[in-house]
Amino acid sequence: MRAFILLCFAYSFVILVFNQITNSKNETKIVETAIVSGIHDGDTIKVKVTKEYSVRLIDCWAPEITGKEKDQGLKSKAGLESMISVGDNVIVEIPTENNQPQTTLGRVLANVYKDIDNDGEHDNISMEMVKRGFAKEKK
């Protein structure tokens, strides 16, 4: 089963790359299914498609897990972990500019979606973090 899932992700990645090569410069986002492979803090996770990427959640400014903000940062991370876990399937939406993803400090900027309340609708994790008081929408 794991091999089948990896094969599906590999196929999706090939389609993604093909679409990136053939689409015009008006492309505004990349949408891909991924598996959560790690949670760093309240606004940064790692996901795997065929390769692991560090993703910085868009419009989600969580306290740091070190320094003066450590206590709040750890609460924020726990809040994120209450919504998504390692091994979860998520949808990653990566805005692009001239067909290139935006990055910051080696992380791809993206929106991440998952049905966290089991209503059949994918929830924007950044918005949920802000709504639940674990992060701010702006720095």
GROMACS .gro file of N, CA and C in nm:
model
  417
    1MET      N    1   0.082  -0.119   0.000
    1MET     CA    2   0.000   0.000   0.000
    1MET      C    3   0.088   0.127   0.000
    2ARG      N    4   0.193   0.125   0.082
    2ARG     CA    5   0.283   0.242   0.090
    2ARG      C    6   0.347   0.269  -0.047
    3ALA      N    7   0.384   0.161  -0.117
    3ALA     CA    8   0.444   0.177  -0.249
    3ALA      C    9   0.344   0.240  -0.346
    4PHE      N   10   0.218   0.201  -0.336
    4PHE     CA   11   0.114   0.257  -0.421
    4PHE      C   12   0.097   0.406  -0.395
    5ILE      N   13   0.096   0.445  -0.267
    5ILE     CA   14   0.082   0.586  -0.230
    5ILE      C   15   0.201   0.665  -0.285
    6LEU      N   16   0.322   0.611  -0.269
    6LEU     CA   17   0.440   0.680  -0.320
    6LEU      C   18   0.435   0.692  -0.472
    7LEU      N   19   0.388   0.587  -0.538
    7LEU     CA   20   0.373   0.592  -0.683
    7LEU      C   21   0.274   0.700  -0.724
    8CYS      N   22   0.162   0.712  -0.651
    8CYS     CA   23   0.063   0.817  -0.680
    8CYS      C   24   0.124   0.955  -0.663
    9PHE      N   25   0.201   0.974  -0.555
    9PHE     CA   26   0.265   1.103  -0.533
    9PHE      C   27   0.368   1.133  -0.642
   10ALA      N   28   0.443   1.030  -0.683
   10ALA     CA   29   0.541   1.050  -0.789
   10ALA      C   30   0.471   1.091  -0.918
   11TYR      N   31   0.361   1.024  -0.950
   11TYR     CA   32   0.283   1.057  -1.069
   11TYR      C   33   0.232   1.201  -1.060
   12SER      N   34   0.180   1.240  -0.943
   12SER     CA   35   0.132   1.377  -0.923
   12SER      C   36   0.243   1.478  -0.942
   13PHE      N   37   0.362   1.445  -0.894
   13PHE     CA   38   0.475   1.536  -0.906
   13PHE      C   39   0.515   1.553  -1.053
   14VAL      N   40   0.515   1.444  -1.129
   14VAL     CA   41   0.548   1.452  -1.272
   14VAL      C   42   0.447   1.542  -1.342
   15ILE      N   43   0.319   1.526  -1.310
   15ILE     CA   44   0.216   1.611  -1.370
   15ILE      C   45   0.239   1.756  -1.329
   16LEU      N   46   0.271   1.778  -1.204
   16LEU     CA   47   0.298   1.913  -1.154
   16LEU      C   48   0.412   1.978  -1.232
   17VAL      N   49   0.522   1.905  -1.249
   17VAL     CA   50   0.637   1.959  -1.322
   17VAL      C   51   0.599   1.985  -1.467
   18PHE      N   52   0.528   1.892  -1.531
   18PHE     CA   53   0.486   1.910  -1.669
   18PHE      C   54   0.399   2.034  -1.682
   19ASN      N   55   0.303   2.051  -1.589
   19ASN     CA   56   0.216   2.169  -1.594
   19ASN      C   57   0.296   2.298  -1.574
   20GLN      N   58   0.396   2.294  -1.489
   20GLN     CA   59   0.478   2.413  -1.467
   20GLN      C   60   0.555   2.450  -1.593
   21ILE      N   61   0.602   2.350  -1.667
   21ILE     CA   62   0.679   2.376  -1.788
   21ILE      C   63   0.589   2.426  -1.900
   22THR      N   64   0.468   2.372  -1.911
   22THR     CA   65   0.382   2.405  -2.025
   22THR      C   66   0.289   2.522  -2.000
   23ASN      N   67   0.262   2.559  -1.876
   23ASN     CA   68   0.171   2.670  -1.848
   23ASN      C   69   0.239   2.803  -1.876
   24SER      N   70   0.156   2.902  -1.905
   24SER     CA   71   0.209   3.037  -1.928
   24SER      C   72   0.252   3.099  -1.797
   25LYS      N   73   0.312   3.216  -1.806
   25LYS     CA   74   0.360   3.285  -1.686
   25LYS      C   75   0.247   3.336  -1.600
   26ASN      N   76   0.123   3.317  -1.639
   26ASN     CA   77   0.009   3.362  -1.559
   26ASN      C   78  -0.026   3.264  -1.449
   27GLU      N   79   0.044   3.154  -1.440
   27GLU     CA   80   0.021   3.057  -1.334
   27GLU      C   81   0.026   3.128  -1.200
   28THR      N   82  -0.073   3.105  -1.116
   28THR     CA   83  -0.077   3.177  -0.989
   28THR      C   84  -0.057   3.087  -0.868
   29LYS      N   85  -0.069   2.955  -0.886
   29LYS     CA   86  -0.047   2.868  -0.772
   29LYS      C   87  -0.025   2.724  -0.816
   30ILE      N   88   0.041   2.651  -0.728
   30ILE     CA   89   0.060   2.508  -0.742
   30ILE      C   90  -0.023   2.443  -0.632
   31VAL      N   91  -0.104   2.344  -0.666
   31VAL     CA   92  -0.183   2.274  -0.566
   31VAL      C   93  -0.143   2.128  -0.570
   32GLU      N   94  -0.106   2.074  -0.455
   32GLU     CA   95  -0.055   1.937  -0.448
   32GLU      C   96  -0.100   1.870  -0.319
   33THR      N   97  -0.127   1.741  -0.326
   33THR     CA   98  -0.153   1.662  -0.206
   33THR      C   99  -0.019   1.619  -0.149
   34ALA      N  100  -0.007   1.626  -0.017
   34ALA     CA  101   0.120   1.592   0.047
   34ALA      C  102   0.093   1.523   0.179
   35ILE      N  103   0.198   1.467   0.237
   35ILE     CA  104   0.190   1.404   0.369
   35ILE      C  105   0.272   1.487   0.466
   36VAL      N  106   0.214   1.517   0.581
   36VAL     CA  107   0.287   1.591   0.685
   36VAL      C  108   0.397   1.500   0.738
   37SER      N  109   0.522   1.549   0.735
   37SER     CA  110   0.634   1.468   0.783
   37SER      C  111   0.699   1.527   0.908
   38GLY      N  112   0.656   1.647   0.946
   38GLY     CA  113   0.710   1.708   1.067
   38GLY      C  114   0.642   1.839   1.098
   39ILE      N  115   0.641   1.876   1.226
   39ILE     CA  116   0.587   2.005   1.269
   39ILE      C  117   0.696   2.072   1.350
   40HIS      N  118   0.746   2.186   1.299
   40HIS     CA  119   0.856   2.256   1.367
   40HIS      C  120   0.804   2.347   1.477
   41ASP      N  121   0.708   2.433   1.442
   41ASP     CA  122   0.650   2.525   1.540
   41ASP      C  123   0.509   2.559   1.495
   42GLY      N  124   0.454   2.669   1.542
   42GLY     CA  125   0.316   2.703   1.511
   42GLY      C  126   0.290   2.753   1.371
   43ASP      N  127   0.396   2.779   1.292
   43ASP     CA  128   0.373   2.825   1.155
   43ASP      C  129   0.465   2.762   1.052
   44THR      N  130   0.535   2.655   1.089
   44THR     CA  131   0.624   2.587   0.994
   44THR      C  132   0.610   2.436   1.009
   45ILE      N  133   0.584   2.370   0.896
   45ILE     CA  134   0.574   2.224   0.894
   45ILE      C  135   0.661   2.170   0.782
   46LYS      N  136   0.683   2.040   0.781
   46LYS     CA  137   0.749   1.973   0.669
   46LYS      C  138   0.645   1.882   0.605
   47VAL      N  139   0.645   1.880   0.472
   47VAL     CA  140   0.555   1.793   0.397
   47VAL      C  141   0.635   1.716   0.293
   48LYS      N  142   0.583   1.600   0.254
   48LYS     CA  143   0.647   1.520   0.150
   48LYS      C  144   0.551   1.501   0.034
   49VAL      N  145   0.601   1.529  -0.084
   49VAL     CA  146   0.532   1.490  -0.207
   49VAL      C  147   0.618   1.375  -0.258
   50THR      N  148   0.721   1.401  -0.333
   50THR     CA  149   0.822   1.301  -0.364
   50THR      C  150   0.952   1.339  -0.295
   51LYS      N  151   0.960   1.462  -0.253
   51LYS     CA  152   1.074   1.517  -0.182
   51LYS      C  153   1.017   1.594  -0.063
   52GLU      N  154   1.093   1.606   0.043
   52GLU     CA  155   1.044   1.678   0.160
   52GLU      C  156   1.070   1.828   0.144
   53TYR      N  157   0.969   1.908   0.177
   53TYR     CA  158   0.978   2.053   0.171
   53TYR      C  159   0.940   2.112   0.306
   54SER      N  160   1.008   2.219   0.343
   54SER     CA  161   0.970   2.295   0.461
   54SER      C  162   0.872   2.402   0.415
   55VAL      N  163   0.757   2.409   0.480
   55VAL     CA  164   0.650   2.500   0.439
   55VAL      C  165   0.625   2.602   0.548
   56ARG      N  166   0.627   2.729   0.512
   56ARG     CA  167   0.594   2.839   0.603
   56ARG      C  168   0.451   2.878   0.572
   57LEU      N  169   0.361   2.864   0.670
   57LEU     CA  170   0.221   2.895   0.650
   57LEU      C  171   0.202   3.044   0.621
   58ILE      N  172   0.120   3.074   0.521
   58ILE     CA  173   0.092   3.212   0.482
   58ILE      C  174  -0.008   3.274   0.578
   59ASP      N  175   0.010   3.403   0.609
   59ASP     CA  176  -0.081   3.478   0.697
   59ASP      C  177  -0.100   3.411   0.831
   60CYS      N  178   0.009   3.358   0.885
   60CYS     CA  179   0.006   3.289   1.013
   60CYS      C  180   0.139   3.319   1.083
   61TRP      N  181   0.136   3.410   1.179
   61TRP     CA  182   0.256   3.450   1.252
   61TRP      C  183   0.246   3.397   1.394
   62ALA      N  184   0.312   3.287   1.419
   62ALA     CA  185   0.309   3.223   1.551
   62ALA      C  186   0.432   3.264   1.631
   63PRO      N  187   0.418   3.266   1.765
   63PRO     CA  188   0.534   3.296   1.848
   63PRO      C  189   0.643   3.190   1.828
   64GLU      N  190   0.769   3.229   1.847
   64GLU     CA  191   0.881   3.137   1.832
   64GLU      C  192   0.886   3.038   1.948
   65ILE      N  193   0.948   2.922   1.924
   65ILE     CA  194   0.956   2.819   2.029
   65ILE      C  195   1.085   2.830   2.110
   66THR      N  196   1.157   2.940   2.088
   66THR     CA  197   1.279   2.967   2.164
   66THR      C  198   1.274   3.110   2.215
   67GLY      N  199   1.364   3.143   2.307
   67GLY     CA  200   1.376   3.280   2.354
   67GLY      C  201   1.260   3.324   2.442
   68LYS      N  202   1.231   3.456   2.440
   68LYS     CA  203   1.128   3.514   2.526
   68LYS      C  204   0.989   3.461   2.496
   69GLU      N  205   0.964   3.418   2.373
   69GLU     CA  206   0.831   3.372   2.332
   69GLU      C  207   0.812   3.221   2.352
   70LYS      N  208   0.908   3.153   2.412
   70LYS     CA  209   0.907   3.007   2.416
   70LYS      C  210   0.775   2.949   2.469
   71ASP      N  211   0.725   2.998   2.581
   71ASP     CA  212   0.601   2.942   2.637
   71ASP      C  213   0.484   2.955   2.540
   72GLN      N  214   0.467   3.075   2.484
   72GLN     CA  215   0.359   3.096   2.387
   72GLN      C  216   0.385   3.017   2.258
   73GLY      N  217   0.512   3.009   2.219
   73GLY     CA  218   0.548   2.933   2.099
   73GLY      C  219   0.514   2.786   2.111
   74LEU      N  220   0.541   2.729   2.228
   74LEU     CA  221   0.509   2.588   2.250
   74LEU      C  222   0.358   2.565   2.254
   75LYS      N  223   0.283   2.661   2.307
   75LYS     CA  224   0.135   2.651   2.305
   75LYS      C  225   0.085   2.658   2.161
   76SER      N  226   0.146   2.746   2.083
   76SER     CA  227   0.107   2.759   1.943
   76SER      C  228   0.137   2.630   1.866
   77LYS      N  229   0.254   2.573   1.888
   77LYS     CA  230   0.289   2.446   1.823
   77LYS      C  231   0.190   2.337   1.862
   78ALA      N  232   0.154   2.331   1.991
   78ALA     CA  233   0.056   2.231   2.037
   78ALA      C  234  -0.079   2.254   1.969
   79GLY      N  235  -0.116   2.381   1.949
   79GLY     CA  236  -0.240   2.412   1.878
   79GLY      C  237  -0.238   2.360   1.736
   80LEU      N  238  -0.125   2.378   1.667
   80LEU     CA  239  -0.112   2.326   1.532
   80LEU      C  240  -0.117   2.174   1.533
   81GLU      N  241  -0.050   2.113   1.630
   81GLU     CA  242  -0.050   1.967   1.640
   81GLU      C  243  -0.188   1.911   1.674
   82SER      N  244  -0.276   1.993   1.730
   82SER     CA  245  -0.413   1.946   1.757
   82SER      C  246  -0.496   1.941   1.628
   83MET      N  247  -0.447   2.009   1.523
   83MET     CA  248  -0.518   2.012   1.395
   83MET      C  249  -0.458   1.918   1.291
   84ILE      N  250  -0.325   1.908   1.291
   84ILE     CA  251  -0.259   1.820   1.195
   84ILE      C  252  -0.152   1.739   1.268
   85SER      N  253  -0.126   1.620   1.217
   85SER     CA  254  -0.027   1.531   1.277
   85SER      C  255   0.064   1.475   1.169
   86VAL      N  256   0.181   1.431   1.211
   86VAL     CA  257   0.272   1.364   1.119
   86VAL      C  258   0.198   1.244   1.059
   87GLY      N  259   0.205   1.230   0.929
   87GLY     CA  260   0.137   1.121   0.858
   87GLY      C  261   0.004   1.162   0.797
   88ASP      N  262  -0.049   1.279   0.835
   88ASP     CA  263  -0.175   1.326   0.778
   88ASP      C  264  -0.159   1.366   0.632
   89ASN      N  265  -0.262   1.342   0.553
   89ASN     CA  266  -0.268   1.393   0.417
   89ASN      C  267  -0.322   1.535   0.423
   90VAL      N  268  -0.257   1.627   0.353
   90VAL     CA  269  -0.301   1.766   0.347
   90VAL      C  270  -0.294   1.813   0.202
   91ILE      N  271  -0.358   1.924   0.176
   91ILE     CA  272  -0.347   1.988   0.045
   91ILE      C  273  -0.260   2.112   0.065
   92VAL      N  274  -0.158   2.124  -0.017
   92VAL     CA  275  -0.066   2.237  -0.010
   92VAL      C  276  -0.089   2.323  -0.133
   93GLU      N  277  -0.116   2.452  -0.111
   93GLU     CA  278  -0.140   2.548  -0.219
   93GLU      C  279  -0.028   2.651  -0.214
   94ILE      N  280   0.056   2.649  -0.317
   94ILE     CA  281   0.175   2.734  -0.321
   94ILE      C  282   0.155   2.844  -0.424
   95PRO      N  283   0.138   2.969  -0.380
   95PRO     CA  284   0.131   3.079  -0.477
   95PRO      C  285   0.264   3.092  -0.550
   96THR      N  286   0.257   3.129  -0.678
   96THR     CA  287   0.380   3.147  -0.755
   96THR      C  288   0.384   3.286  -0.815
   97GLU      N  289   0.503   3.329  -0.843
   97GLU     CA  290   0.527   3.455  -0.913
   97GLU      C  291   0.620   3.421  -1.027
   98ASN      N  292   0.574   3.444  -1.151
   98ASN     CA  293   0.649   3.401  -1.270
   98ASN      C  294   0.682   3.252  -1.263
   99ASN      N  295   0.583   3.174  -1.220
   99ASN     CA  296   0.593   3.028  -1.207
   99ASN      C  297   0.697   2.983  -1.105
  100GLN      N  298   0.738   3.070  -1.015
  100GLN     CA  299   0.834   3.033  -0.911
  100GLN      C  300   0.768   3.049  -0.774
  101PRO      N  301   0.779   2.947  -0.689
  101PRO     CA  302   0.725   2.963  -0.554
  101PRO      C  303   0.804   3.066  -0.476
  102GLN      N  304   0.737   3.134  -0.385
  102GLN     CA  305   0.806   3.229  -0.299
  102GLN      C  306   0.862   3.152  -0.180
  103THR      N  307   0.979   3.193  -0.136
  103THR     CA  308   1.042   3.124  -0.023
  103THR      C  309   1.090   3.227   0.079
  104THR      N  310   1.108   3.180   0.200
  104THR     CA  311   1.168   3.260   0.306
  104THR      C  312   1.247   3.168   0.397
  105LEU      N  313   1.372   3.201   0.417
  105LEU     CA  314   1.461   3.122   0.502
  105LEU      C  315   1.456   2.973   0.468
  106GLY      N  316   1.456   2.943   0.338
  106GLY     CA  317   1.458   2.805   0.292
  106GLY      C  318   1.324   2.733   0.300
  107ARG      N  319   1.218   2.807   0.332
  107ARG     CA  320   1.085   2.747   0.341
  107ARG      C  321   0.998   2.798   0.228
  108VAL      N  322   0.915   2.710   0.172
  108VAL     CA  323   0.820   2.748   0.068
  108VAL      C  324   0.698   2.809   0.138
  109LEU      N  325   0.654   2.927   0.092
  109LEU     CA  326   0.534   2.989   0.146
  109LEU      C  327   0.412   2.921   0.086
  110ALA      N  328   0.318   2.877   0.171
  110ALA     CA  329   0.203   2.803   0.119
  110ALA      C  330   0.087   2.808   0.215
  111ASN      N  331  -0.032   2.788   0.160
  111ASN     CA  332  -0.151   2.761   0.241
  111ASN      C  333  -0.163   2.610   0.251
  112VAL      N  334  -0.204   2.564   0.367
  112VAL     CA  335  -0.220   2.420   0.390
  112VAL      C  336  -0.365   2.397   0.433
  113TYR      N  337  -0.428   2.296   0.373
  113TYR     CA  338  -0.568   2.266   0.399
  113TYR      C  339  -0.586   2.122   0.446
  114LYS      N  340  -0.679   2.104   0.541
  114LYS     CA  341  -0.718   1.971   0.588
  114LYS      C  342  -0.857   1.984   0.647
  115ASP      N  343  -0.938   1.882   0.634
  115ASP     CA  344  -1.071   1.879   0.698
  115ASP      C  345  -1.050   1.846   0.845
  116ILE      N  346  -1.040   1.949   0.929
  116ILE     CA  347  -1.009   1.925   1.071
  116ILE      C  348  -1.134   1.907   1.156
  117ASP      N  349  -1.251   1.944   1.104
  117ASP     CA  350  -1.373   1.929   1.183
  117ASP      C  351  -1.468   1.824   1.125
  118ASN      N  352  -1.416   1.744   1.032
  118ASN     CA  353  -1.491   1.633   0.972
  118ASN      C  354  -1.626   1.673   0.913
  119ASP      N  355  -1.631   1.791   0.850
  119ASP     CA  356  -1.754   1.834   0.785
  119ASP      C  357  -1.749   1.816   0.633
  120GLY      N  358  -1.641   1.756   0.585
  120GLY     CA  359  -1.625   1.734   0.442
  120GLY      C  360  -1.564   1.850   0.367
  121GLU      N  361  -1.537   1.960   0.435
  121GLU     CA  362  -1.475   2.079   0.376
  121GLU      C  363  -1.332   2.092   0.425
  122HIS      N  364  -1.241   2.126   0.335
  122HIS     CA  365  -1.101   2.147   0.375
  122HIS      C  366  -1.088   2.282   0.442
  123ASP      N  367  -1.027   2.283   0.560
  123ASP     CA  368  -1.008   2.405   0.638
  123ASP      C  369  -0.869   2.461   0.614
  124ASN      N  370  -0.857   2.594   0.606
  124ASN     CA  371  -0.729   2.661   0.591
  124ASN      C  372  -0.663   2.662   0.729
  125ILE      N  373  -0.552   2.592   0.742
  125ILE     CA  374  -0.487   2.576   0.873
  125ILE      C  375  -0.440   2.711   0.927
  126SER      N  376  -0.388   2.799   0.842
  126SER     CA  377  -0.346   2.932   0.887
  126SER      C  378  -0.462   3.006   0.950
  127MET      N  379  -0.576   3.008   0.883
  127MET     CA  380  -0.693   3.079   0.933
  127MET      C  381  -0.740   3.018   1.066
  128GLU      N  382  -0.735   2.886   1.075
  128GLU     CA  383  -0.775   2.821   1.200
  128GLU      C  384  -0.681   2.855   1.314
  129MET      N  385  -0.550   2.863   1.285
  129MET     CA  386  -0.452   2.901   1.388
  129MET      C  387  -0.482   3.041   1.440
  130VAL      N  388  -0.515   3.133   1.349
  130VAL     CA  389  -0.547   3.270   1.389
  130VAL      C  390  -0.679   3.272   1.465
  131LYS      N  391  -0.781   3.205   1.411
  131LYS     CA  392  -0.914   3.204   1.473
  131LYS      C  393  -0.909   3.148   1.615
  132ARG      N  394  -0.826   3.048   1.638
  132ARG     CA  395  -0.817   2.983   1.770
  132ARG      C  396  -0.719   3.053   1.863
  133GLY      N  397  -0.657   3.162   1.816
  133GLY     CA  398  -0.571   3.242   1.901
  133GLY      C  399  -0.429   3.188   1.917
  134PHE      N  400  -0.387   3.095   1.831
  134PHE     CA  401  -0.253   3.039   1.839
  134PHE      C  402  -0.152   3.117   1.754
  135ALA      N  403  -0.203   3.208   1.669
  135ALA     CA  404  -0.116   3.286   1.580
  135ALA      C  405  -0.188   3.416   1.545
  136LYS      N  406  -0.114   3.507   1.482
  136LYS     CA  407  -0.170   3.632   1.433
  136LYS      C  408  -0.165   3.632   1.281
  137GLU      N  409  -0.260   3.703   1.219
  137GLU     CA  410  -0.263   3.708   1.073
  137GLU      C  411  -0.148   3.792   1.017
  138LYS      N  412  -0.106   3.893   1.091
  138LYS     CA  413   0.003   3.980   1.047
  138LYS      C  414   0.107   3.989   1.158
  139LYS      N  415   0.230   4.013   1.117
  139LYS     CA  416   0.341   4.021   1.212
  139LYS      C  417   0.327   4.140   1.303
   0.00000   0.00000   0.00000
